[in-house]
């Protein structure tokens, strides 16, 4: 991996929680989110390097999804601010975050089952004039644009091997196909960064492989990918950088191999052995 | 029993002005409930502000009827904004509660003695639609076929009312099948998905509420004009549920659902009414079982029974798509 430019860019970066990156796309500072007395997220600093695959790992309840929700505007932060591509994103409504180029998917897929697969794709396209109420009746105004959108949707469906389901209701897709559709649909928004919430959850091993290949391909095209995953094995193969959260905070950061060996990560996953003296470990 | 009378009664109601008014109001409700998934339980409130917009403009303020139509539409937009601004960011239930309350509050407000100088209070307002009937192009005569007869006045009302139904059914068909409609239908299914793709769900819901409400207010105006009278107690909250009934009957979220639903609803209601009357006078039903005064209630019970059977055997309504409905079960 040392020969690819991404790894070289990250090679000199310190392997410690909250470290600054040379070219960060997303910068999160001092974000906390509490639910009553429980602090779900307490992240001092997190930077996501442009053009990398960053994995956010951690055991269940570590606050990964909550952090995702806060950044993407689906939840409110109690404190802190974050910027995306140099622009302030703090407290922005979810649809504004998406328009800025940061698009997310969901752990439980949100495909629109009563729309066809193609309609799901078309929905995500931006700048369609026909989405304005006043112009919606004037089909000549938006028909040409619609053709371009369909062309792009078809290309993406082809790439994600969903072309044969194009005109079926999305509700008839299998769980794995829904994950693919959601990813393809997010790409219709033409994002600069895509955040995937457990893209591999509930997907069979063969499809997991294909999903991983899609994610790698996106990175190779220059997109920044950040994904949440709690299964460490999945993460190791494809990530350029791994961030581990536990109990709401970031406990470790680094390239996959170094994070896997990090005692803080092992503690987070397996639980600390309190009866062991510190110096023996 | 005279079946010809029974069937012609049913037909007369089915194509009558009331059926047209309800079809129009239900087209608006279909945009709310059928396409956007907004639970508006106060469509009658939109009809009320529309009707009074026309009636009070003419009777109380001496304005032209056509100015009154604009005022009625304006009132419905204001009502929609008042209802939508605080509730549309919240879960669906909040709009439901706000609208059901607003419908009843509006009725009580318009009939209050405080508002009487403008709204006529419990007495309502009359004779404000002369301008509408003055431009009736249909020559004075009796028109009709079989046992169904109309004066030129009735026919004029019918033409305009069904004309509006056709117009807005057409407009709605174009809008729902446009990219705008695609966003609206997606919101019905999953707001968060739509939000995550960069669409302002709030703005779309508001547009839907305003537009559907404005169509409802037009229906209210048509009702007021054809009666040449408004009375607050015409606009009972229960009317909204008749609208839901006929919408579910025809098929919610379908183009022709509200139109066919309204025609059938009023035809069936009238059919039972007429049939029960005939059966009692012919002695088929003993007056101990059902007296003529109880027919009004009994026909609704029968419609209710019919609706229950519909829900069991064809839950998607007459025009609904079963395939689409079954996707929910997965």
Short mmCIF file of N, CA and C in Angstrom, two decimals, chain A residues 55-133:
data_model
loop_
_atom_site.label_atom_id
_atom_site.label_comp_id
_atom_site.label_asym_id
_atom_site.label_seq_id
_atom_site.Cartn_x
_atom_site.Cartn_y
_atom_site.Cartn_z
N UNK A 55 -12.47 4.78 7.76
CA UNK A 55 -13.43 3.92 8.44
C UNK A 55 -13.59 4.41 9.87
N UNK A 56 -14.84 4.47 10.30
CA UNK A 56 -15.12 4.84 11.67
C UNK A 56 -15.59 3.55 12.35
N UNK A 57 -14.74 3.03 13.24
CA UNK A 57 -15.09 1.76 13.86
C UNK A 57 -15.32 1.97 15.36
N UNK A 58 -15.76 0.93 15.97
CA UNK A 58 -16.01 0.99 17.41
C UNK A 58 -17.14 0.03 17.75
N UNK A 59 -17.18 -0.39 19.02
CA UNK A 59 -18.23 -1.33 19.42
C UNK A 59 -19.60 -0.66 19.37
N UNK A 60 -20.64 -1.49 19.46
CA UNK A 60 -22.00 -0.93 19.48
C UNK A 60 -22.15 0.08 20.60
N UNK A 61 -22.81 1.18 20.29
CA UNK A 61 -23.04 2.19 21.31
C UNK A 61 -21.89 3.15 21.49
N UNK A 62 -20.91 3.11 20.58
CA UNK A 62 -19.75 3.98 20.72
C UNK A 62 -20.05 5.41 20.28
N UNK A 63 -21.19 5.60 19.61
CA UNK A 63 -21.58 6.95 19.19
C UNK A 63 -21.25 7.24 17.74
N UNK A 64 -20.93 6.20 16.97
CA UNK A 64 -20.55 6.40 15.56
C UNK A 64 -21.71 6.97 14.76
N UNK A 65 -22.86 6.32 14.88
CA UNK A 65 -24.01 6.76 14.10
C UNK A 65 -24.50 8.13 14.57
N UNK A 66 -24.44 8.36 15.88
CA UNK A 66 -24.85 9.68 16.39
C UNK A 66 -23.96 10.77 15.82
N UNK A 67 -22.66 10.51 15.76
CA UNK A 67 -21.75 11.49 15.17
C UNK A 67 -22.10 11.73 13.70
N UNK A 68 -22.40 10.64 12.99
CA UNK A 68 -22.85 10.73 11.59
C UNK A 68 -24.08 11.62 11.49
N UNK A 69 -25.05 11.35 12.37
CA UNK A 69 -26.30 12.09 12.33
C UNK A 69 -26.09 13.57 12.58
N UNK A 70 -25.21 13.87 13.52
CA UNK A 70 -24.94 15.27 13.86
C UNK A 70 -24.31 15.98 12.66
N UNK A 71 -23.29 15.35 12.08
CA UNK A 71 -22.58 15.98 10.97
C UNK A 71 -23.51 16.19 9.78
N UNK A 72 -24.36 15.18 9.52
CA UNK A 72 -25.20 15.25 8.32
C UNK A 72 -26.49 16.04 8.56
N UNK A 73 -26.63 16.62 9.74
CA UNK A 73 -27.80 17.49 9.97
C UNK A 73 -29.05 16.76 10.40
N UNK A 74 -28.95 15.48 10.70
CA UNK A 74 -30.13 14.74 11.14
C UNK A 74 -30.29 14.77 12.65
N UNK A 75 -29.31 15.33 13.33
CA UNK A 75 -29.38 15.45 14.78
C UNK A 75 -28.67 16.75 15.15
N UNK A 76 -28.96 17.27 16.32
CA UNK A 76 -28.36 18.52 16.77
C UNK A 76 -27.18 18.22 17.66
N UNK A 77 -26.15 19.03 17.58
CA UNK A 77 -25.04 18.91 18.52
C UNK A 77 -25.30 19.86 19.68
N UNK A 78 -24.83 19.49 20.86
CA UNK A 78 -24.96 20.41 22.00
C UNK A 78 -23.88 21.49 21.94
N UNK A 79 -22.69 21.07 21.59
CA UNK A 79 -21.61 22.05 21.42
C UNK A 79 -20.80 21.66 20.20
N UNK A 80 -19.87 22.53 19.82
CA UNK A 80 -18.91 22.19 18.78
C UNK A 80 -19.31 22.73 17.42
N UNK A 81 -18.36 22.69 16.50
CA UNK A 81 -18.66 23.09 15.13
C UNK A 81 -17.85 22.25 14.18
N UNK A 82 -18.26 22.25 12.94
CA UNK A 82 -17.57 21.45 11.94
C UNK A 82 -17.66 22.14 10.59
N UNK A 83 -16.61 21.96 9.81
CA UNK A 83 -16.59 22.56 8.48
C UNK A 83 -16.39 21.48 7.44
N UNK A 84 -16.87 21.76 6.25
CA UNK A 84 -16.74 20.82 5.15
C UNK A 84 -16.21 21.59 3.95
N UNK A 85 -15.05 21.17 3.45
CA UNK A 85 -14.46 21.83 2.30
C UNK A 85 -14.27 23.32 2.57
N UNK A 86 -13.91 23.63 3.81
CA UNK A 86 -13.66 25.01 4.18
C UNK A 86 -14.90 25.82 4.53
N UNK A 87 -16.09 25.25 4.34
CA UNK A 87 -17.30 25.99 4.64
C UNK A 87 -17.92 25.52 5.95
N UNK A 88 -18.41 26.48 6.71
CA UNK A 88 -19.05 26.16 7.98
C UNK A 88 -20.29 25.30 7.72
N UNK A 89 -20.40 24.23 8.48
CA UNK A 89 -21.53 23.32 8.27
C UNK A 89 -22.34 23.16 9.56
N UNK A 90 -21.84 23.78 10.63
CA UNK A 90 -22.45 23.60 11.94
C UNK A 90 -23.94 23.94 11.94
N UNK A 91 -24.76 22.99 12.40
CA UNK A 91 -26.18 23.24 12.58
C UNK A 91 -26.97 23.38 11.30
N UNK A 92 -26.37 23.07 10.15
CA UNK A 92 -27.09 23.15 8.88
C UNK A 92 -28.16 22.06 8.81
N UNK A 93 -29.29 22.40 8.19
CA UNK A 93 -30.33 21.39 7.99
C UNK A 93 -29.81 20.31 7.05
N UNK A 94 -30.39 19.11 7.21
CA UNK A 94 -29.87 17.94 6.48
C UNK A 94 -29.82 18.18 4.97
N UNK A 95 -30.87 18.82 4.41
CA UNK A 95 -30.87 18.96 2.96
C UNK A 95 -29.79 19.94 2.48
N UNK A 96 -29.44 20.90 3.36
CA UNK A 96 -28.37 21.84 2.97
C UNK A 96 -27.01 21.15 3.00
N UNK A 97 -26.84 20.26 3.98
CA UNK A 97 -25.59 19.50 4.05
C UNK A 97 -25.41 18.70 2.76
N UNK A 98 -26.49 18.06 2.33
CA UNK A 98 -26.42 17.24 1.12
C UNK A 98 -26.09 18.11 -0.10
N UNK A 99 -26.70 19.30 -0.14
CA UNK A 99 -26.46 20.18 -1.29
C UNK A 99 -25.02 20.68 -1.33
N UNK A 100 -24.39 20.74 -0.15
CA UNK A 100 -22.98 21.16 -0.11
C UNK A 100 -22.05 20.08 -0.64
N UNK A 101 -22.59 18.86 -0.78
CA UNK A 101 -21.77 17.81 -1.35
C UNK A 101 -21.40 16.71 -0.37
N UNK A 102 -22.06 16.71 0.78
CA UNK A 102 -21.80 15.66 1.77
C UNK A 102 -23.09 14.83 1.89
N UNK A 103 -23.09 13.66 1.28
CA UNK A 103 -24.30 12.85 1.23
C UNK A 103 -24.11 11.58 2.04
N UNK A 104 -25.13 11.20 2.76
CA UNK A 104 -25.04 10.02 3.63
C UNK A 104 -26.02 8.94 3.22
N UNK A 105 -25.76 7.73 3.68
CA UNK A 105 -26.76 6.66 3.56
C UNK A 105 -27.11 6.23 4.98
N UNK A 106 -28.03 5.31 5.07
CA UNK A 106 -28.53 4.93 6.40
C UNK A 106 -28.24 3.47 6.71
N UNK A 107 -28.12 3.22 8.00
CA UNK A 107 -27.88 1.86 8.47
C UNK A 107 -29.02 0.93 8.05
N UNK A 108 -30.26 1.37 8.34
CA UNK A 108 -31.42 0.66 7.83
C UNK A 108 -31.79 1.36 6.53
N UNK A 109 -31.63 0.65 5.43
CA UNK A 109 -31.74 1.33 4.13
C UNK A 109 -33.06 2.06 3.99
N UNK A 110 -32.98 3.22 3.38
CA UNK A 110 -34.16 4.02 3.13
C UNK A 110 -34.42 4.11 1.64
N UNK A 111 -34.60 2.96 1.02
CA UNK A 111 -35.05 2.99 -0.36
C UNK A 111 -36.54 3.28 -0.34
N UNK A 112 -37.04 3.99 -1.35
CA UNK A 112 -38.46 4.34 -1.39
C UNK A 112 -39.17 3.23 -2.13
N UNK A 113 -39.82 2.35 -1.36
CA UNK A 113 -40.26 1.09 -1.96
C UNK A 113 -41.39 1.23 -2.97
N UNK A 114 -42.17 2.30 -2.88
CA UNK A 114 -43.27 2.42 -3.84
C UNK A 114 -42.88 3.21 -5.08
N UNK A 115 -41.62 3.57 -5.15
CA UNK A 115 -41.10 4.16 -6.38
C UNK A 115 -40.28 3.09 -7.07
N UNK A 116 -40.18 3.17 -8.38
CA UNK A 116 -39.35 2.20 -9.07
C UNK A 116 -37.88 2.52 -8.79
N UNK A 117 -37.03 1.56 -9.11
CA UNK A 117 -35.59 1.75 -8.91
C UNK A 117 -35.13 3.00 -9.65
N UNK A 118 -35.61 3.15 -10.89
CA UNK A 118 -35.20 4.32 -11.69
C UNK A 118 -35.70 5.62 -11.05
N UNK A 119 -36.93 5.60 -10.56
CA UNK A 119 -37.47 6.81 -9.92
C UNK A 119 -36.66 7.17 -8.68
N UNK A 120 -36.25 6.18 -7.92
CA UNK A 120 -35.38 6.41 -6.77
C UNK A 120 -34.13 7.16 -7.20
N UNK A 121 -33.58 6.73 -8.33
CA UNK A 121 -32.37 7.37 -8.83
C UNK A 121 -32.65 8.79 -9.29
N UNK A 122 -33.75 8.95 -10.04
CA UNK A 122 -34.06 10.26 -10.60
C UNK A 122 -34.34 11.28 -9.49
N UNK A 123 -34.95 10.80 -8.41
CA UNK A 123 -35.27 11.69 -7.29
C UNK A 123 -34.02 12.42 -6.79
N UNK A 124 -32.90 11.69 -6.79
CA UNK A 124 -31.70 12.24 -6.17
C UNK A 124 -30.99 13.28 -7.02
N UNK A 125 -31.34 13.35 -8.31
CA UNK A 125 -30.65 14.30 -9.19
C UNK A 125 -30.87 15.73 -8.71
N UNK A 126 -29.85 16.56 -8.90
CA UNK A 126 -29.97 17.95 -8.43
C UNK A 126 -30.35 18.88 -9.56
N UNK A 127 -30.82 20.04 -9.20
CA UNK A 127 -31.11 21.14 -10.13
C UNK A 127 -32.18 20.80 -11.16
N UNK A 128 -33.01 19.83 -10.91
CA UNK A 128 -34.11 19.54 -11.84
C UNK A 128 -35.15 20.65 -11.69
N UNK A 129 -35.34 21.41 -12.77
CA UNK A 129 -36.27 22.55 -12.70
C UNK A 129 -37.70 22.10 -12.41
N UNK A 130 -38.05 20.92 -12.88
CA UNK A 130 -39.41 20.41 -12.70
C UNK A 130 -39.75 20.11 -11.26
N UNK A 131 -38.76 20.19 -10.38
CA UNK A 131 -39.06 19.97 -8.96
C UNK A 131 -39.63 21.22 -8.32
N UNK A 132 -39.63 22.34 -9.07
CA UNK A 132 -40.30 23.53 -8.54
C UNK A 132 -41.77 23.41 -8.86
N UNK A 133 -42.59 23.71 -7.87
CA UNK A 133 -44.03 23.52 -8.02
C UNK A 133 -44.57 24.29 -9.22
#
